[in-house]
Coordinates of C-alpha atoms and ligand atoms in Angstrom, one line a residue:
M1 CA -105.3 194.9 -120.0
K2 CA -103.4 194.7 -116.7
R3 CA -102.3 197.7 -114.9
V4 CA -99.2 196.3 -112.9
I5 CA -97.2 197.7 -110.0
L6 CA -93.7 196.5 -110.3
L7 CA -91.7 196.0 -107.0
G8 CA -88.0 195.1 -107.3
S9 CA -88.0 196.6 -110.9
S10 CA -84.2 196.7 -111.2
G11 CA -83.5 193.0 -110.4
S12 CA -83.5 190.1 -112.7
I13 CA -87.2 189.4 -112.5
G14 CA -88.1 193.2 -112.7
Q15 CA -86.0 193.4 -115.8
S16 CA -87.7 190.5 -117.2
A17 CA -91.1 191.9 -116.4
C18 CA -90.3 194.9 -118.3
K19 CA -89.5 192.8 -121.3
V20 CA -92.7 191.4 -121.0
A21 CA -94.6 194.8 -120.8
R22 CA -92.4 196.0 -123.8
E23 CA -93.5 192.9 -125.7
L24 CA -97.3 193.0 -124.8
P25 CA -98.0 196.5 -124.6
E26 CA -101.8 195.9 -125.3
R27 CA -102.0 193.4 -122.3
M28 CA -99.6 194.9 -119.6
K29 CA -99.0 198.3 -118.5
I30 CA -96.7 199.4 -115.7
V31 CA -98.2 201.8 -113.6
G32 CA -95.8 201.7 -110.5
L33 CA -92.2 200.9 -109.9
A34 CA -90.1 200.3 -107.1
V35 CA -86.3 199.7 -106.6
N36 CA -84.1 199.4 -103.3
G37 CA -81.4 201.9 -104.5
S38 CA -80.8 201.6 -108.4
V39 CA -82.2 205.2 -108.9
S40 CA -80.8 205.3 -112.3
V41 CA -82.4 202.1 -113.5
L42 CA -85.9 203.6 -111.9
L43 CA -85.7 206.7 -113.7
E44 CA -85.0 205.1 -116.8
Q45 CA -87.8 202.6 -116.5
A46 CA -90.1 205.5 -115.5
R47 CA -89.4 207.3 -118.7
E48 CA -89.8 204.4 -120.9
F49 CA -93.0 203.3 -119.7
G50 CA -94.5 206.6 -118.5
V51 CA -94.7 205.7 -115.0
K52 CA -95.6 208.6 -112.4
A53 CA -95.7 206.3 -109.0
L54 CA -92.4 205.5 -108.2
A55 CA -90.8 204.3 -104.8
V56 CA -87.1 204.0 -103.4
F57 CA -86.4 201.6 -100.4
D58 CA -83.1 203.3 -99.2
E59 CA -83.5 206.5 -97.7
Q60 CA -80.3 207.9 -99.2
A61 CA -81.0 206.6 -102.6
A62 CA -84.4 208.1 -102.2
A63 CA -83.2 211.7 -101.7
D64 CA -80.8 211.1 -104.7
A65 CA -84.0 210.1 -106.7
E66 CA -86.0 213.2 -105.7
R67 CA -83.5 215.5 -107.3
E68 CA -84.1 213.9 -110.6
L69 CA -87.6 213.2 -110.4
P70 CA -89.9 214.3 -113.3
A71 CA -92.2 217.1 -112.7
D72 CA -95.3 215.0 -112.7
G73 CA -94.0 212.2 -110.9
H74 CA -94.4 211.1 -107.3
L75 CA -91.9 209.4 -105.2
Y76 CA -92.6 207.2 -102.0
K77 CA -89.7 206.6 -99.7
G78 CA -88.6 203.8 -97.3
A79 CA -90.3 200.6 -96.1
A80 CA -93.5 202.7 -95.6
G81 CA -93.4 204.0 -99.2
L82 CA -93.5 200.8 -100.7
V83 CA -96.9 199.9 -98.8
E84 CA -98.2 203.6 -99.8
L85 CA -97.3 203.0 -103.5
V86 CA -99.2 199.9 -103.7
R87 CA -102.3 201.2 -101.5
E88 CA -102.5 204.7 -103.5
T89 CA -101.8 203.6 -107.1
E90 CA -104.6 202.3 -109.2
A91 CA -103.8 199.0 -110.4
D92 CA -105.0 195.5 -110.9
M93 CA -101.9 193.5 -110.1
V94 CA -98.9 193.9 -107.8
L95 CA -95.8 191.8 -108.9
V96 CA -93.4 191.5 -105.9
A97 CA -89.9 190.8 -106.8
I98 CA -88.0 191.9 -104.1
V99 CA -85.1 190.1 -102.3
G100 CA -85.8 189.5 -98.6
T101 CA -88.7 190.2 -96.1
A102 CA -89.3 193.8 -97.3
G103 CA -92.0 192.5 -99.7
L104 CA -94.1 190.9 -97.1
A105 CA -95.9 194.2 -96.0
P106 CA -96.6 195.4 -99.5
A107 CA -97.9 191.9 -100.6
L108 CA -100.5 191.9 -97.9
A109 CA -101.4 195.8 -98.9
A110 CA -101.7 194.9 -102.3
L111 CA -104.5 192.0 -101.3
E112 CA -105.9 194.4 -98.8
S113 CA -106.4 197.0 -101.5
G114 CA -108.2 194.8 -103.9
K115 CA -105.4 194.1 -106.2
D116 CA -104.3 190.6 -107.3
L117 CA -100.8 189.5 -106.0
A118 CA -98.2 188.0 -108.5
V119 CA -95.4 186.6 -106.2
A120 CA -91.7 186.1 -107.3
S121 CA -90.2 186.8 -103.9
K122 CA -90.3 183.4 -101.8
E123 CA -90.3 185.1 -98.4
I124 CA -94.0 186.0 -98.8
L125 CA -95.4 182.6 -98.7
V126 CA -92.5 180.9 -96.7
M127 CA -93.0 183.4 -93.9
A128 CA -96.7 184.2 -93.9
G129 CA -98.1 181.8 -96.4
E130 CA -101.1 180.8 -94.1
S131 CA -101.9 184.5 -93.7
V132 CA -101.3 185.7 -97.2
M133 CA -103.5 182.9 -98.6
K134 CA -106.4 183.6 -96.2
T135 CA -106.3 187.2 -96.9
A136 CA -106.4 186.5 -100.6
A137 CA -109.4 184.4 -100.0
D138 CA -111.1 186.6 -97.9
R139 CA -110.8 189.6 -100.4
G140 CA -111.4 187.2 -103.5
R141 CA -108.2 188.3 -105.0
A142 CA -105.8 185.7 -106.9
I143 CA -102.5 184.8 -106.1
L144 CA -100.3 184.1 -109.2
P145 CA -97.0 182.2 -108.8
V146 CA -94.0 183.7 -110.9
D147 CA -91.6 181.4 -109.5
S148 CA -91.1 179.2 -112.8
E149 CA -91.6 175.7 -110.7
H150 CA -94.8 177.1 -109.0
N151 CA -95.9 178.8 -112.3
A152 CA -95.2 175.3 -114.1
I153 CA -97.4 173.5 -111.4
F154 CA -100.0 176.2 -111.7
Q155 CA -100.2 175.5 -115.3
C156 CA -100.4 171.7 -115.0
L157 CA -103.1 172.2 -112.2
R158 CA -105.5 174.1 -114.6
G159 CA -108.9 172.6 -114.5
A160 CA -107.9 169.9 -111.9
A161 CA -109.8 169.3 -108.7
D162 CA -107.8 168.8 -105.4
R163 CA -108.9 165.3 -104.9
E164 CA -107.4 164.2 -108.4
V165 CA -103.8 165.6 -107.5
R166 CA -101.6 162.9 -105.8
R167 CA -98.1 164.9 -105.4
L168 CA -96.4 167.8 -106.8
I169 CA -92.7 167.5 -108.1
L170 CA -90.4 170.2 -108.1
T171 CA -87.4 170.1 -110.3
A172 CA -84.2 171.6 -109.3
S173 CA -81.1 172.0 -111.6
G174 CA -78.8 170.6 -108.8
G175 CA -76.8 173.9 -109.1
P176 CA -73.1 173.9 -109.4
F177 CA -72.1 171.1 -107.1
R178 CA -74.3 168.6 -108.1
R179 CA -71.4 166.4 -109.0
T180 CA -69.1 167.5 -106.1
P181 CA -68.0 165.2 -103.6
R182 CA -69.4 165.8 -99.8
E183 CA -65.7 166.4 -98.6
Q184 CA -64.8 168.9 -101.0
L185 CA -67.8 171.0 -100.2
A186 CA -66.1 172.6 -97.2
T187 CA -63.7 174.2 -99.4
V188 CA -65.7 175.5 -102.3
S189 CA -65.1 179.3 -103.2
V190 CA -67.9 182.3 -103.3
E191 CA -67.0 182.3 -106.9
Q192 CA -67.5 178.6 -107.6
A193 CA -70.8 178.9 -105.6
L194 CA -72.0 181.9 -108.0
Q195 CA -71.4 180.0 -111.1
H196 CA -75.0 178.6 -111.9
P197 CA -75.3 176.0 -114.7
T198 CA -78.5 177.3 -116.2
W199 CA -80.3 180.3 -114.7
N200 CA -78.7 183.9 -114.6
M201 CA -80.0 185.2 -111.1
G202 CA -79.1 187.6 -108.2
K203 CA -76.3 186.5 -105.8
K204 CA -78.5 185.4 -103.0
I205 CA -80.9 183.2 -104.9
T206 CA -77.7 181.6 -106.7
I207 CA -76.3 180.5 -103.6
D208 CA -79.6 179.0 -102.4
S209 CA -79.5 177.2 -105.8
A210 CA -76.2 175.8 -105.0
T211 CA -77.1 174.7 -101.4
L212 CA -80.6 173.7 -102.7
F213 CA -82.0 176.2 -100.0
N214 CA -83.7 177.4 -103.0
K215 CA -85.7 174.4 -103.5
G216 CA -86.4 174.0 -100.0
L217 CA -88.1 177.4 -99.7
E218 CA -89.8 176.4 -102.7
M219 CA -91.3 173.4 -101.4
I220 CA -92.7 175.5 -98.2
E221 CA -94.0 178.0 -100.8
A222 CA -95.8 175.3 -102.9
R223 CA -97.5 173.9 -99.8
W224 CA -99.4 177.1 -99.3
L225 CA -99.8 178.2 -102.6
F226 CA -101.5 174.8 -103.4
N227 CA -102.6 173.8 -100.0
I228 CA -101.1 170.4 -100.0
E229 CA -99.2 168.9 -97.2
M230 CA -95.2 168.6 -97.2
A231 CA -95.4 165.0 -97.6
R232 CA -96.9 165.2 -101.0
I233 CA -94.2 167.6 -102.3
D234 CA -91.1 165.8 -103.8
V235 CA -87.9 167.1 -105.3
I236 CA -86.1 165.8 -108.4
V237 CA -82.8 167.1 -109.9
H238 CA -83.2 168.0 -113.4
P239 CA -79.7 169.6 -114.5
Q240 CA -81.2 170.9 -118.0
S241 CA -83.7 172.9 -116.4
I242 CA -86.3 172.4 -119.2
V243 CA -89.1 170.7 -117.0
H244 CA -89.9 173.3 -114.7
S245 CA -92.1 171.0 -112.5
M246 CA -94.6 168.4 -112.7
V247 CA -97.8 167.3 -111.1
E248 CA -98.8 163.5 -110.5
F249 CA -102.5 162.7 -110.5
V250 CA -104.2 160.2 -108.4
D251 CA -104.4 157.8 -111.8
H252 CA -100.7 158.0 -111.9
S253 CA -100.5 160.3 -115.0
V254 CA -98.0 163.1 -114.8
L255 CA -98.3 166.4 -116.5
A256 CA -95.3 168.5 -116.8
Q257 CA -94.5 172.3 -118.0
L258 CA -91.6 172.6 -120.3
S259 CA -90.0 175.7 -121.8
H260 CA -86.7 177.3 -122.1
S261 CA -85.3 178.7 -119.1
D262 CA -86.4 182.4 -119.4
M263 CA -88.2 184.1 -116.5
C264 CA -90.3 185.8 -119.3
F265 CA -92.5 182.8 -119.6
P266 CA -93.8 182.5 -116.1
I267 CA -94.3 186.5 -115.8
Q268 CA -96.2 186.5 -119.2
Y269 CA -98.3 183.5 -118.2
A270 CA -99.2 185.3 -114.6
V271 CA -100.0 188.5 -116.3
T272 CA -102.1 187.4 -119.2
Y273 CA -103.6 184.5 -117.0
P274 CA -106.3 182.8 -118.0
D275 CA -105.1 183.7 -121.5
R276 CA -102.2 182.5 -123.4
L277 CA -100.7 184.8 -125.9
P278 CA -98.0 184.4 -128.7
N279 CA -94.5 185.8 -127.7
Q280 CA -91.2 185.9 -129.5
L281 CA -89.4 183.5 -126.9
G282 CA -88.9 180.5 -129.1
S283 CA -89.7 176.9 -129.5
L284 CA -88.2 174.1 -127.9
D285 CA -86.1 172.0 -130.3
F286 CA -86.2 168.4 -128.8
A287 CA -84.0 166.7 -131.2
R288 CA -81.3 169.3 -130.7
L289 CA -82.0 168.9 -126.6
G290 CA -81.4 165.2 -127.1
Q291 CA -82.1 164.2 -123.6
L292 CA -83.5 165.3 -120.5
T293 CA -82.3 163.5 -117.4
F294 CA -83.6 163.4 -113.8
E295 CA -81.7 162.1 -110.6
A296 CA -82.5 161.9 -106.7
P297 CA -81.2 164.8 -104.8
D298 CA -78.5 163.6 -102.2
P299 CA -79.7 164.4 -98.6
A300 CA -76.5 164.1 -97.1
R301 CA -74.8 166.8 -99.5
F302 CA -78.0 168.9 -99.6
P303 CA -79.4 169.0 -96.1
A304 CA -81.5 171.9 -97.1
L305 CA -84.3 170.0 -98.3
T306 CA -84.6 168.0 -95.0
L307 CA -84.4 171.1 -93.1
A308 CA -87.2 172.5 -95.4
R309 CA -89.5 169.7 -95.1
H310 CA -89.1 169.8 -91.1
A311 CA -89.9 173.5 -91.2
G312 CA -92.8 173.2 -93.5
T313 CA -94.2 170.2 -91.4
V314 CA -93.8 172.1 -88.1
G315 CA -95.3 175.1 -89.6
G316 CA -96.0 178.1 -87.5
T317 CA -93.0 180.4 -87.1
M318 CA -90.5 177.6 -88.0
P319 CA -90.5 178.5 -91.9
A320 CA -89.8 182.3 -91.2
V321 CA -86.8 181.1 -88.9
F322 CA -85.8 178.5 -91.6
N323 CA -85.6 181.6 -94.1
A324 CA -84.1 184.2 -91.9
A325 CA -81.5 182.2 -90.7
N326 CA -80.4 181.2 -94.1
E327 CA -80.3 184.8 -95.2
V328 CA -77.7 185.4 -92.4
A329 CA -75.7 182.4 -93.2
V330 CA -75.3 183.1 -96.6
A331 CA -74.5 186.9 -96.3
R332 CA -71.7 185.5 -94.3
F333 CA -70.6 183.1 -96.8
L334 CA -70.6 185.9 -99.3
A335 CA -68.5 187.9 -96.9
R336 CA -65.9 185.1 -96.8
R337 CA -66.6 184.7 -93.1
G338 CA -67.9 181.2 -93.4
T339 CA -67.7 177.9 -95.3
F340 CA -70.3 176.5 -97.7
P341 CA -71.4 173.8 -95.3
Q342 CA -71.7 176.3 -92.5
I343 CA -74.7 177.6 -94.2
W344 CA -76.9 174.6 -93.3
E345 CA -75.3 173.9 -90.2
S346 CA -76.0 177.4 -88.9
V347 CA -79.5 177.2 -90.2
E348 CA -80.0 173.5 -88.3
K349 CA -78.5 175.0 -85.2
V350 CA -81.0 178.0 -85.0
M351 CA -84.0 176.0 -86.0
A352 CA -83.2 173.4 -83.0
R353 CA -83.3 176.5 -80.5
H354 CA -86.6 177.7 -81.9
Q355 CA -90.1 177.0 -80.4
S356 CA -92.3 177.4 -83.0
V357 CA -95.5 179.6 -82.7
A358 CA -98.4 178.0 -84.2
S359 CA -101.1 179.8 -86.4
A360 CA -98.6 182.9 -85.8
G361 CA -99.8 186.4 -86.9
L362 CA -97.8 188.7 -88.7
D363 CA -96.2 190.3 -85.5
A364 CA -95.2 186.8 -84.1
I365 CA -93.7 186.1 -87.6
L366 CA -91.7 189.1 -87.8
A367 CA -90.4 188.4 -84.1
A368 CA -89.4 184.9 -84.9
D369 CA -87.7 186.4 -88.0
A370 CA -85.7 189.0 -85.8
W371 CA -84.8 186.5 -83.4
A372 CA -83.4 183.9 -85.9
R373 CA -81.3 186.7 -87.6
A374 CA -79.8 187.6 -84.2
A375 CA -79.4 184.0 -83.1
C376 CA -77.7 183.1 -86.3
A377 CA -75.3 186.1 -86.3
R378 CA -74.2 185.0 -82.7
L379 CA -73.0 181.6 -84.2
D380 CA -70.0 183.7 -85.5
Ligands
MG1 MG1 -87.6 178.8 -109.0

């Protein structure tokens, strides 16, 4: 039985995690819940799973939650509240599924207070991969990837030694503009960019899937999670999203992990690892799928991959800058104040102006993050 604190419980990953907890009550018990502002979802989940330790990030929403709190419940508030919830609640694992940088401090708090970390928020490893992995190693805690690609690689690497691995191959759906000519990308609308062909996710990550920034962030995440150089991390477009990623070994054999595209698969594996348990998620019907296809990503239409490779290779504070500038640029696109190509153009400009700080601590990383946000906002 794993006692799990779920941060970001109202989002799509959070809802899938609740589904897993519902299906495997003998293996997963939710003991803490945190949301940004979705108080009604939080209170409903607290009732359903009998959770007493709750946190609300948004201060105004926290005041609303306080009024409806069950008598035996405890409410933690704001950014500091998330960290307190993690530190003070007895649990085996913290699943961080918060969009943006707010997950970083609670993730470190989880490891420092002796809990395993299940990572769904990319920012944690992109921004602070070096210190998060070091903290986990120092404390003897596990980091379990929930992102479908990393979870796939984690499954393929089971029992493998580092020296046996040749390269990691991340699959990408290619997003809605896989076939869109370069000149048409300048005029795509927010609505078109939000049409993801295979996954149903939040807005930020859906735009990131359309630009392939999501895959760029995942390359950097993989670099830290599996302690491998950027040069040995490749990306292949696989529109059906059935092969979730692959590992090529030194003998040129490749292992892949396949399943339906449903986040319940990686969440369940992360929670029950090292066990595999039966579930109701359904088999793949290969005859019905017919074919699985692969194509090389076009670097001219998707510069995010080149930018990510550069950020990950430079290291230090550059990945944090890559991430923060992208967040600002995506918000601008969603607010209809910029074109789709301006997302990567802005990120490229901000990265070009940044002097990376090597082996940066948390303060330097957060300073670089703030600098990049301001620098990107000034590009208006
Ligand atoms: Mg992913």
